[in-house]
PDB file of C-alpha atoms in Angstrom:
ATOM      1  CA  UNK A   1      81.678-157.245-171.177  1.00 48.00           C
ATOM      2  CA  UNK A   2      80.055-159.910-172.707  1.00 56.00           C
ATOM      3  CA  UNK A   3      80.503-163.348-170.298  1.00 60.00           C
ATOM      4  CA  UNK A   4      82.283-164.771-173.251  1.00 61.00           C
ATOM      5  CA  UNK A   5      85.299-162.138-172.537  1.00 59.00           C
ATOM      6  CA  UNK A   6      84.865-162.152-169.497  1.00 59.00           C
ATOM      7  CA  UNK A   7      85.593-166.068-169.166  1.00 61.00           C
ATOM      8  CA  UNK A   8      88.734-166.188-171.501  1.00 60.00           C
ATOM      9  CA  UNK A   9      90.112-162.727-169.164  1.00 59.00           C
ATOM     10  CA  UNK A  10      89.840-165.066-166.409  1.00 58.00           C
ATOM     11  CA  UNK A  11      87.192-162.690-164.792  1.00 57.00           C
ATOM     12  CA  UNK A  12      84.224-162.250-162.261  1.00 58.00           C
ATOM     13  CA  UNK A  13      81.495-160.076-162.976  1.00 58.00           C
ATOM     14  CA  UNK A  14      81.024-156.864-161.512  1.00 58.00           C
ATOM     15  CA  UNK A  15      80.943-153.646-160.785  1.00 50.00           C
ATOM     16  CA  UNK A  16      84.232-152.648-160.982  1.00 50.00           C
ATOM     17  CA  UNK A  17      85.719-154.257-164.315  1.00 54.00           C
ATOM     18  CA  UNK A  18      87.479-151.909-165.826  1.00 57.00           C
ATOM     19  CA  UNK A  19      90.369-152.545-168.835  1.00 55.00           C
ATOM     20  CA  UNK A  20      93.308-151.985-166.285  1.00 58.00           C
ATOM     21  CA  UNK A  21      92.050-154.979-164.670  1.00 59.00           C
ATOM     22  CA  UNK A  22      91.376-156.869-168.258  1.00 57.00           C
ATOM     23  CA  UNK A  23      95.056-155.224-168.936  1.00 56.00           C
ATOM     24  CA  UNK A  24      96.556-156.749-165.730  1.00 58.00           C
ATOM     25  CA  UNK A  25      94.902-160.047-165.500  1.00 56.00           C
ATOM     26  CA  UNK A  26      96.856-161.177-169.486  1.00 54.00           C
ATOM     27  CA  UNK A  27     100.154-159.154-167.803  1.00 52.00           C
ATOM     28  CA  UNK A  28     100.612-157.284-170.006  1.00 51.00           C
ATOM     29  CA  UNK A  29     100.559-152.839-170.377  1.00 53.00           C
ATOM     30  CA  UNK A  30      97.221-152.147-172.190  1.00 51.00           C
ATOM     31  CA  UNK A  31      97.941-149.711-175.181  1.00 58.00           C
ATOM     32  CA  UNK A  32      96.446-147.025-175.791  1.00 56.00           C
ATOM     33  CA  UNK A  33      94.108-147.145-178.366  1.00 53.00           C
ATOM     34  CA  UNK A  34      93.198-150.454-177.856  1.00 64.00           C
ATOM     35  CA  UNK A  35      91.773-148.694-174.010  1.00 67.00           C
ATOM     36  CA  UNK A  36      90.077-146.235-175.646  1.00 66.00           C
ATOM     37  CA  UNK A  37      88.070-148.487-177.837  1.00 68.00           C
ATOM     38  CA  UNK A  38      87.273-150.638-175.245  1.00 76.00           C
ATOM     39  CA  UNK A  39      86.082-148.102-172.788  1.00 79.00           C
ATOM     40  CA  UNK A  40      84.495-146.199-175.445  1.00 78.00           C
ATOM     41  CA  UNK A  41      82.541-149.886-175.932  1.00 83.00           C
ATOM     42  CA  UNK A  42      82.078-150.453-172.018  1.00 85.00           C
ATOM     43  CA  UNK A  43      80.366-146.650-171.904  1.00 86.00           C
ATOM     44  CA  UNK A  44      78.189-147.524-174.740  1.00 86.00           C
ATOM     45  CA  UNK A  45      77.546-150.330-173.650  1.00 86.00           C
ATOM     46  CA  UNK A  46      76.070-149.954-170.228  1.00 86.00           C
ATOM     47  CA  UNK A  47      74.705-146.018-171.627  1.00 84.00           C
ATOM     48  CA  UNK A  48      72.125-148.058-174.167  1.00 82.00           C
ATOM     49  CA  UNK A  49      71.394-150.422-170.731  1.00 81.00           C
ATOM     50  CA  UNK A  50      70.647-147.920-168.848  1.00 81.00           C
ATOM     51  CA  UNK A  51      68.036-145.976-170.781  1.00 77.00           C
ATOM     52  CA  UNK A  52      66.509-149.969-172.242  1.00 74.00           C
ATOM     53  CA  UNK A  53      65.632-150.116-168.187  1.00 74.00           C
ATOM     54  CA  UNK A  54      64.306-146.167-167.668  1.00 73.00           C
ATOM     55  CA  UNK A  55      62.731-145.608-171.139  1.00 68.00           C
ATOM     56  CA  UNK A  56      59.309-147.302-171.722  1.00 66.00           C
ATOM     57  CA  UNK A  57      58.537-148.881-174.959  1.00 65.00           C
ATOM     58  CA  UNK A  58      55.782-147.320-177.117  1.00 66.00           C
ATOM     59  CA  UNK A  59      53.425-149.175-179.021  1.00 62.00           C
ATOM     60  CA  UNK A  60      53.681-149.870-182.431  1.00 69.00           C
ATOM     61  CA  UNK A  61      50.255-149.676-182.874  1.00 71.00           C
ATOM     62  CA  UNK A  62      47.149-148.706-180.708  1.00 74.00           C
ATOM     63  CA  UNK A  63      46.175-151.260-177.894  1.00 72.00           C
ATOM     64  CA  UNK A  64      42.508-150.265-179.660  1.00 75.00           C
ATOM     65  CA  UNK A  65      43.465-151.704-182.574  1.00 75.00           C
ATOM     66  CA  UNK A  66      45.395-154.919-181.221  1.00 73.00           C
ATOM     67  CA  UNK A  67      41.912-156.147-179.552  1.00 77.00           C
ATOM     68  CA  UNK A  68      39.764-155.620-183.096  1.00 80.00           C
ATOM     69  CA  UNK A  69      38.784-159.111-185.315  1.00 81.00           C
ATOM     70  CA  UNK A  70      39.485-158.801-188.764  1.00 81.00           C
ATOM     71  CA  UNK A  71      36.077-160.329-189.886  1.00 83.00           C
ATOM     72  CA  UNK A  72      38.405-161.561-192.932  1.00 83.00           C
ATOM     73  CA  UNK A  73      40.267-163.241-190.270  1.00 79.00           C
ATOM     74  CA  UNK A  74      37.845-164.531-188.632  1.00 80.00           C
ATOM     75  CA  UNK A  75      36.318-166.379-191.186  1.00 83.00           C
ATOM     76  CA  UNK A  76      39.587-167.644-192.636  1.00 78.00           C
ATOM     77  CA  UNK A  77      40.337-169.166-189.038  1.00 76.00           C
ATOM     78  CA  UNK A  78      36.367-170.556-188.359  1.00 77.00           C
ATOM     79  CA  UNK A  79      36.744-172.019-192.458  1.00 75.00           C
ATOM     80  CA  UNK A  80      40.036-173.429-191.532  1.00 74.00           C
ATOM     81  CA  UNK A  81      39.942-174.758-188.078  1.00 79.00           C
ATOM     82  CA  UNK A  82      39.564-178.612-189.250  1.00 84.00           C
ATOM     83  CA  UNK A  83      41.927-180.135-192.030  1.00 84.00           C
ATOM     84  CA  UNK A  84      40.895-180.368-195.732  1.00 86.00           C
ATOM     85  CA  UNK A  85      39.163-184.425-195.609  1.00 89.00           C
ATOM     86  CA  UNK A  86      41.504-186.941-195.381  1.00 88.00           C
ATOM     87  CA  UNK A  87      41.454-189.743-198.219  1.00 90.00           C
ATOM     88  CA  UNK A  88      43.633-193.042-196.359  1.00 89.00           C
ATOM     89  CA  UNK A  89      44.089-196.313-198.597  1.00 89.00           C
ATOM     90  CA  UNK A  90      44.117-199.424-197.837  1.00 87.00           C
ATOM     91  CA  UNK A  91      47.154-201.181-199.540  1.00 85.00           C
ATOM     92  CA  UNK A  92      46.778-205.371-200.605  1.00 84.00           C
ATOM     93  CA  UNK A  93      46.641-207.872-196.902  1.00 82.00           C
ATOM     94  CA  UNK A  94      49.824-210.251-197.382  1.00 82.00           C
ATOM     95  CA  UNK A  95      53.298-210.176-196.004  1.00 83.00           C
ATOM     96  CA  UNK A  96      54.276-207.185-198.620  1.00 80.00           C
ATOM     97  CA  UNK A  97      54.043-204.105-197.705  1.00 77.00           C
ATOM     98  CA  UNK A  98      55.984-201.967-200.009  1.00 79.00           C
ATOM     99  CA  UNK A  99      54.967-198.563-201.222  1.00 81.00           C
ATOM    100  CA  UNK A 100      55.731-197.663-204.351  1.00 81.00           C
ATOM    101  CA  UNK A 101      54.146-196.344-207.723  1.00 84.00           C
ATOM    102  CA  UNK A 102      53.722-200.492-207.983  1.00 84.00           C
ATOM    103  CA  UNK A 103      52.041-200.679-204.939  1.00 83.00           C
ATOM    104  CA  UNK A 104      47.403-201.139-205.712  1.00 85.00           C
ATOM    105  CA  UNK A 105      44.669-199.914-202.861  1.00 86.00           C
ATOM    106  CA  UNK A 106      41.909-202.645-203.759  1.00 89.00           C
ATOM    107  CA  UNK A 107      39.691-200.236-200.541  1.00 89.00           C
ATOM    108  CA  UNK A 108      40.149-196.534-199.843  1.00 90.00           C
ATOM    109  CA  UNK A 109      38.327-194.194-197.597  1.00 91.00           C
ATOM    110  CA  UNK A 110      38.017-190.579-196.374  1.00 94.00           C
ATOM    111  CA  UNK A 111      38.055-189.661-193.039  1.00 92.00           C
ATOM    112  CA  UNK A 112      36.336-185.426-192.827  1.00 91.00           C
ATOM    113  CA  UNK A 113      35.662-183.435-189.340  1.00 88.00           C
ATOM    114  CA  UNK A 114      40.126-183.828-188.220  1.00 89.00           C
ATOM    115  CA  UNK A 115      41.636-181.258-186.898  1.00 87.00           C
ATOM    116  CA  UNK A 116      44.910-180.484-186.350  1.00 85.00           C
ATOM    117  CA  UNK A 117      45.637-180.558-182.424  1.00 87.00           C
ATOM    118  CA  UNK A 118      44.787-184.057-182.707  1.00 90.00           C
ATOM    119  CA  UNK A 119      47.442-187.430-183.091  1.00 92.00           C
ATOM    120  CA  UNK A 120      48.498-190.245-185.129  1.00 91.00           C
ATOM    121  CA  UNK A 121      46.568-191.889-182.693  1.00 94.00           C
ATOM    122  CA  UNK A 122      43.769-189.791-182.970  1.00 94.00           C
ATOM    123  CA  UNK A 123      43.711-190.760-186.654  1.00 93.00           C
ATOM    124  CA  UNK A 124      43.725-194.992-185.758  1.00 93.00           C
ATOM    125  CA  UNK A 125      41.097-194.885-183.988  1.00 95.00           C
ATOM    126  CA  UNK A 126      38.899-192.614-186.509  1.00 94.00           C
ATOM    127  CA  UNK A 127      39.414-194.899-188.922  1.00 94.00           C
ATOM    128  CA  UNK A 128      39.127-198.294-187.260  1.00 94.00           C
ATOM    129  CA  UNK A 129      35.467-196.631-186.105  1.00 94.00           C
ATOM    130  CA  UNK A 130      34.857-195.634-189.414  1.00 93.00           C
ATOM    131  CA  UNK A 131      35.347-199.018-191.187  1.00 92.00           C
ATOM    132  CA  UNK A 132      34.741-200.936-188.570  1.00 93.00           C
ATOM    133  CA  UNK A 133      37.884-202.881-187.602  1.00 91.00           C
ATOM    134  CA  UNK A 134      39.507-203.405-184.730  1.00 93.00           C
ATOM    135  CA  UNK A 135      42.309-200.598-183.945  1.00 93.00           C
ATOM    136  CA  UNK A 136      44.933-203.005-183.817  1.00 91.00           C
ATOM    137  CA  UNK A 137      44.842-203.747-187.763  1.00 87.00           C
ATOM    138  CA  UNK A 138      45.012-199.902-188.400  1.00 88.00           C
ATOM    139  CA  UNK A 139      48.481-199.221-189.457  1.00 86.00           C
ATOM    140  CA  UNK A 140      49.557-195.889-190.965  1.00 86.00           C
ATOM    141  CA  UNK A 141      52.762-196.076-193.778  1.00 80.00           C
ATOM    142  CA  UNK A 142      53.937-193.286-195.409  1.00 76.00           C
ATOM    143  CA  UNK A 143      56.842-193.242-197.949  1.00 71.00           C
ATOM    144  CA  UNK A 144      59.011-191.117-196.614  1.00 73.00           C
ATOM    145  CA  UNK A 145      57.309-191.266-193.416  1.00 74.00           C
ATOM    146  CA  UNK A 146      56.961-193.256-189.402  1.00 76.00           C
ATOM    147  CA  UNK A 147      54.231-192.169-188.355  1.00 85.00           C
ATOM    148  CA  UNK A 148      54.065-192.669-184.731  1.00 88.00           C
ATOM    149  CA  UNK A 149      51.037-192.445-182.775  1.00 90.00           C
ATOM    150  CA  UNK A 150      52.107-189.548-180.415  1.00 91.00           C
ATOM    151  CA  UNK A 151      52.747-187.332-183.323  1.00 88.00           C
ATOM    152  CA  UNK A 152      50.273-184.422-184.685  1.00 89.00           C
ATOM    153  CA  UNK A 153      48.166-184.568-187.818  1.00 87.00           C
ATOM    154  CA  UNK A 154      49.885-180.379-187.908  1.00 84.00           C
ATOM    155  CA  UNK A 155      53.560-181.697-187.970  1.00 83.00           C
ATOM    156  CA  UNK A 156      52.487-184.040-190.967  1.00 78.00           C
ATOM    157  CA  UNK A 157      49.612-182.212-192.903  1.00 67.00           C
ATOM    158  CA  UNK A 158      50.986-179.455-195.849  1.00 64.00           C
ATOM    159  CA  UNK A 159      48.470-178.079-197.445  1.00 56.00           C
ATOM    160  CA  UNK A 160      50.261-177.475-201.300  1.00 51.00           C
ATOM    161  CA  UNK A 161      47.333-175.220-202.733  1.00 45.00           C
TER     162      UNK A 161
END
């Protein structure tokens, strides 16, 4: 029986769990139809468990085919090893950090060679190195996203093409 039913009837799991024990715990005599249905379900579950334990799993695909590398998949994996170039736009200096359709971007840079496994901190470091700025001055904002340093670029990247 499933743990839910054991808990509901206040029973401990064991090898001799029968319908009479369950019904006795409820203080009722088992009905003939209910007893047959429950006994049949218990027997079916036991048989299925034994069949699974004794039967080795058959592979849907031969092991040689599973180990074979498709040339198309290999090329696609190598091509997608690095992310497509990213465009980083800089907002104007000042207290206003609003990003909307009216925001002006006086400067932008393009970053290439970033991997999806890298973090936002590594992205900030790459920007700081490329633009020759201190890391503390590089703050990344998104219109609807908080970009924390521990976040992986894979969690942020969407390829719309």
